[in-house]
Structures are given as structure tokens and as C-alpha cells.
Coordinates of C-alpha atoms in Angstrom, one line a residue:
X283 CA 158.8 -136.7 -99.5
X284 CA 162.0 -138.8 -98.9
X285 CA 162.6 -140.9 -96.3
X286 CA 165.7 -142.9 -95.9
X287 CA 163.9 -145.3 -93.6
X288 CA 162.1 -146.3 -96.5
X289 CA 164.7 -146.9 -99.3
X290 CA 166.7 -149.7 -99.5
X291 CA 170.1 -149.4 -100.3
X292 CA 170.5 -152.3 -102.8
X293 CA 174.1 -153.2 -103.2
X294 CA 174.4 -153.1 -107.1
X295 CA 176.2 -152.1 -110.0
X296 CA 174.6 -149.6 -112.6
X297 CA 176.0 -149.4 -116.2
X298 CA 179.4 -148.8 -116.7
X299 CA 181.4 -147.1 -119.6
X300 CA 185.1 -148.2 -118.2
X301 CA 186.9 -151.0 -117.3
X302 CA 187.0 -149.8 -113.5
X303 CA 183.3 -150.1 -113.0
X304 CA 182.4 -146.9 -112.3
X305 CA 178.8 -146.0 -112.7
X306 CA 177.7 -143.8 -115.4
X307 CA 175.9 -140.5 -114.9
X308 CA 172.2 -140.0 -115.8
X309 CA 172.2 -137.4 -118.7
X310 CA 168.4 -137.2 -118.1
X311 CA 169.3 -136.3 -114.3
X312 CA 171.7 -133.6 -115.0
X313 CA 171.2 -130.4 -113.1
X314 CA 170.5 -127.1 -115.2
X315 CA 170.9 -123.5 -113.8
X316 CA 171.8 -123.5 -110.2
X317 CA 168.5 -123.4 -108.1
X318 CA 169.2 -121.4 -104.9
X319 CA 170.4 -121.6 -101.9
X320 CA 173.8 -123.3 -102.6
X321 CA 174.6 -124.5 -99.7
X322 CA 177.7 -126.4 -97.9
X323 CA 176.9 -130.0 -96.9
X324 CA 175.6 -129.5 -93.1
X325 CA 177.8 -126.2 -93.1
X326 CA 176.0 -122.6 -92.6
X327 CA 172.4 -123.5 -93.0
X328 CA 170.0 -125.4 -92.0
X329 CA 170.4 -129.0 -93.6
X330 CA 166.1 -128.9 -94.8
X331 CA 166.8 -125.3 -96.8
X332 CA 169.4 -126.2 -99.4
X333 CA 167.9 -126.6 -102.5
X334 CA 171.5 -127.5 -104.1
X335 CA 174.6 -129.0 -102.2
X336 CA 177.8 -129.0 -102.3
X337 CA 180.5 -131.1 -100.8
X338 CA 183.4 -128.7 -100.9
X339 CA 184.0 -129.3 -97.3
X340 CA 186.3 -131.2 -95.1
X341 CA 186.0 -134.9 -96.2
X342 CA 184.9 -136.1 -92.7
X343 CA 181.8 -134.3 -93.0
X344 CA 180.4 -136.2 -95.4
X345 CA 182.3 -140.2 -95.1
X346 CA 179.3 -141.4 -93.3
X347 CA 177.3 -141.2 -96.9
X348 CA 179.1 -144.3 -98.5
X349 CA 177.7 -146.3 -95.6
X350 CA 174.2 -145.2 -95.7
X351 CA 173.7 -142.4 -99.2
X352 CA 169.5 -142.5 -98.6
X353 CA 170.8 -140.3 -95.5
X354 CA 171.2 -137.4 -97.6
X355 CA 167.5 -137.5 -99.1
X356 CA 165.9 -136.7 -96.0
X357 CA 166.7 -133.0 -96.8
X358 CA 164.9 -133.2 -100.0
X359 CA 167.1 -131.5 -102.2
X360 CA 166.7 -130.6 -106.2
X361 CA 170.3 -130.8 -107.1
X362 CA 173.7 -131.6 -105.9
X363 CA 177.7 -131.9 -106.4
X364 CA 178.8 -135.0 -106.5
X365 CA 180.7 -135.9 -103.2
X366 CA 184.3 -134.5 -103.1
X367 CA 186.7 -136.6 -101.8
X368 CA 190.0 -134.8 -101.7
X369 CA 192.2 -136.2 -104.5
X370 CA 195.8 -135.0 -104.8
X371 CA 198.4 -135.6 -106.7
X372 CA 200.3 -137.9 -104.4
X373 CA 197.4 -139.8 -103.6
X374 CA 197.8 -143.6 -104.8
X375 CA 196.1 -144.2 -107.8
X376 CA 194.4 -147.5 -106.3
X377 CA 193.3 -145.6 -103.5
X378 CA 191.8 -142.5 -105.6
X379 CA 189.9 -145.0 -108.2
X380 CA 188.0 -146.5 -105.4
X381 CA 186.8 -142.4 -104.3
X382 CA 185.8 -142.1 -108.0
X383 CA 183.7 -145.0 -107.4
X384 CA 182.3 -144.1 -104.5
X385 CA 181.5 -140.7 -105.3
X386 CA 180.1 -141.6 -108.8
X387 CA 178.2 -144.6 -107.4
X388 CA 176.8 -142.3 -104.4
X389 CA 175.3 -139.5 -107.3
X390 CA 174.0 -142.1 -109.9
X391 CA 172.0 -143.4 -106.5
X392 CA 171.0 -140.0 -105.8
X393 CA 169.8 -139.5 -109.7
X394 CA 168.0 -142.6 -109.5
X395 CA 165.7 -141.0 -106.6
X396 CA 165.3 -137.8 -108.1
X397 CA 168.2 -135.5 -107.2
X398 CA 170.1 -133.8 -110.0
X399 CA 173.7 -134.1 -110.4
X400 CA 176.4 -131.9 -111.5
X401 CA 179.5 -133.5 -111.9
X402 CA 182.5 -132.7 -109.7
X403 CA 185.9 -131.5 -111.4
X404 CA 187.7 -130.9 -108.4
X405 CA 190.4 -133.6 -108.6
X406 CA 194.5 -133.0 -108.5
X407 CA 195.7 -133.2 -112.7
X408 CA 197.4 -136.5 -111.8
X409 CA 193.2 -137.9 -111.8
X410 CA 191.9 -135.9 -114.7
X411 CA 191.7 -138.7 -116.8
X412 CA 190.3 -141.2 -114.3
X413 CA 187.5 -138.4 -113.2
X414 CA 186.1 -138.5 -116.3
X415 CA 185.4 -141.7 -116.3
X416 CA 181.2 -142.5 -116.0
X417 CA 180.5 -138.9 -117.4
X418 CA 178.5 -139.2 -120.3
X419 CA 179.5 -137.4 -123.5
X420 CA 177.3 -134.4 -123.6
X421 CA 177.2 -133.7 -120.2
X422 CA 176.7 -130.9 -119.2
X423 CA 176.4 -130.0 -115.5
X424 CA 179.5 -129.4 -113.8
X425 CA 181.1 -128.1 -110.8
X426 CA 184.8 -127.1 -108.7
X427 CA 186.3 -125.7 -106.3
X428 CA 188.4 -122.4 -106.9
X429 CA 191.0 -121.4 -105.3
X430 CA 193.4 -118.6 -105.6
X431 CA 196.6 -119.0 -107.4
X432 CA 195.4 -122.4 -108.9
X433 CA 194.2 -120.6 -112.4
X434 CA 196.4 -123.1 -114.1
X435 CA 193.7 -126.0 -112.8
X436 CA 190.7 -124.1 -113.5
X437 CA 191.6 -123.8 -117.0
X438 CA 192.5 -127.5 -117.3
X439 CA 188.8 -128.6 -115.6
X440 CA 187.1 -125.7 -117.5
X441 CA 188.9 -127.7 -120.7
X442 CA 187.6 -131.0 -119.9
X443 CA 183.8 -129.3 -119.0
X444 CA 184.0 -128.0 -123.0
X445 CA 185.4 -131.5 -124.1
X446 CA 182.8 -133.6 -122.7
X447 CA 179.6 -131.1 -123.1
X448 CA 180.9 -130.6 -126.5
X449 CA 180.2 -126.6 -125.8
X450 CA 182.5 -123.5 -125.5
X451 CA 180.4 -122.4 -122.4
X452 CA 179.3 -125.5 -120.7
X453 CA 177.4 -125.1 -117.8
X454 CA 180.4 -125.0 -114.7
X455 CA 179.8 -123.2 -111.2
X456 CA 183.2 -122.2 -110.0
X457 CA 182.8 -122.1 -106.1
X458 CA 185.1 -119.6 -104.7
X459 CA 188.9 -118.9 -105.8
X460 CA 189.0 -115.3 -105.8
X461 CA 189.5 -112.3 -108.3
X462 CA 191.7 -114.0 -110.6
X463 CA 189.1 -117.0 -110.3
X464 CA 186.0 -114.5 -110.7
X465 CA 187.4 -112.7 -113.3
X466 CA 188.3 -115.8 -115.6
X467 CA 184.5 -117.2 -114.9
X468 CA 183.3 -113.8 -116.3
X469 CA 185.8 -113.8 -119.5
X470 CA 183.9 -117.4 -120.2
X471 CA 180.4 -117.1 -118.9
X472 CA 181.1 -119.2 -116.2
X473 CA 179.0 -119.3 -113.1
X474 CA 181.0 -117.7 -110.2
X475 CA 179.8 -118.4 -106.8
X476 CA 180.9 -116.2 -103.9
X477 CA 182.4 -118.4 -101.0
X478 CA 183.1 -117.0 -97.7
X479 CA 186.3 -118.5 -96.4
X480 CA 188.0 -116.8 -99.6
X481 CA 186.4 -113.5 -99.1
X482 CA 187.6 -113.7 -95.2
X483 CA 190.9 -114.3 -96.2
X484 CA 191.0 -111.7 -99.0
X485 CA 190.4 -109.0 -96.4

């Protein structure tokens, strides 16, 4: 079992494929199908029964992980998202490389204790290129957000998913978005996941 009183947090810098220093992904520590239950970060259930996370939440739910990541490994889980720290498209570029960093540097420590990672797409088209960066080719464990009337993106991140996996169905959970969302996922064997905020406000 983990115990984040036990790990040290070393301050160091893993192998890099960019000029920016962000960390590179583990292709040995990808994640594969998605193990249930998929769970919000300390959102719905109990922290100790996700056995995947997610971190398509309000950013302040998660900020304290940069300070101390071991945190997270107390809830023993299999897999995870990669943090997701809201980038838009008028967010500075400075400030959004350093979330890219964080959030990469956060999941290669999570890989190197155990956790698989999938990869998160859900940037603003402004960071596509940038978000890529430390994602090996052949990857192939990724994950977004949906959201309705946003195809447009989903098409653009399920592009990228095929470009770096190197596969016409790469393995992408879609969380949430809708129909329209669902519907697309099915066209392209694409893992829809039901979420419940979009379901709440379909009705």
C-alpha cells in the first residue's frame, strides 16, 4: 500500500522531448481499458473506491497536488487523468506552459509509483500544440472532457489522439458532452462515459 508519509517528493527533472522541459510520459505506464469506477477527484465517491480518476473538476479541487502529488497515492488508485488545469484560449501562453508542466510532471510522478496514466486532451485549440508536448509517439491512453456544442474540439483532440497513437481508433474516453458527443464516440469506437451534470441539464 501507498503512503505518502513515506515517499519523498524529490525535486527533479525526468527526460524531456522539448525545449520547455516538460517531462515525458511513460509508454510502459499507459493505462489500457478503463477499470471501473471512474470517478471525479474527491467528487461523488468515496476517495479509497476509485479505481480510475479524473480531474474534470473545478481546478481548486485539486491545486494542492503540485505542492504535495504523493497525497493522491494514499487512495491507491490503478489509473488516472492527468490533472486538468483549465486552459483557454485567452489564457497567456507563459502562464499555460507552466500548467503543462505541472500537470505532466505531476502524472510522470504518479507513473513512476505505479499509477497508469492517460493523457489529458482537454486544452482550448490555442494549446494543442503545446499539450502534446512529453506524449510519446505511440501513445495511446487518452482522455477529455465533452461538452455539448463543442463537436468542433472533440474532432480536433480525437485528431491529435489518432496522430500520436498512430491508430484510427486510439484508445480516448470522452467524459460527458451529450448526444451529439455520444453519438460521434459511437461512429468512432470511442469510449463514451456518462457524466451527470450533462445529463441534469439535458432534462
Amino acid at each position: 500500500m501507498n503512503d505518502s508519509k513515506t515517499i519523498i517528493v524529490e525535486d527533479c527533472l525526468y527526460p524531456s522531448d522539448n525545449l520547455f522541459d516538460i517531462p515525458c510520459l511513460r509508454q510502459d505506464m499507459q493505462a489500457g481499458y478503463l477499470i471501473l469506477p471512474f470517478s471525479p477527484y474527491r467528487i461523488g465517491r468515496k476517495k479509497r473506491e476509485s479505481a480510475t480518476v479524473h480531474f474534470y473538476v473545478d481546478d481548486y479541487r485539486f491545486s494542492a497536488l503540485w505542492k504535495n502529488p504523493a497525497k493522491f497515492l494514499d487512495t491507491n488508485p490503478i489509473a488516472a487523468v492527468e490533472p486538468n488545469y483549465s486552459l483557454f484560449d485567452t489564457t497567456p501562453i507563459a502562464f499555460g506552459l507552466q500548467l503543462i508542466y505541472q500537470k505532466r510532471w505531476i502524472a510522470r510522478f504518479w507513473q513512476e509509483h505505479g499509477v497508469k496514466i492517460y493523457a489529458d486532451l482537454n486544452v482550448g485549440s490555442k494549446f494543442f500544440n503545446y499539450n502534446r508536448m512529453g506524449i510519446p509517439d505511440g501513445y495511446n491512453a487518452f482522455a477529455t472532457r465533452g461538452a455539448n456544442g463543442t463537436i468542433d474540439l472533440l474532432i480536433q483532440r480525437h485528431m491529435i489522439a489518432r496522430e500520436i497513437s498512430g491508430l484510427d481508433s486510439p484508445n480516448l474516453i470522452v467524459y460527458g458532452g451529450g448526444m451529439e458527443v455520444k453519438e460521434y464516440c459511437c461512429k468512432h469506437t470511442l469510449l463514451y462515459v456518462h457524466d451527470y451534470m450533462t445529463a441534469k441539464h439535458e432534462r
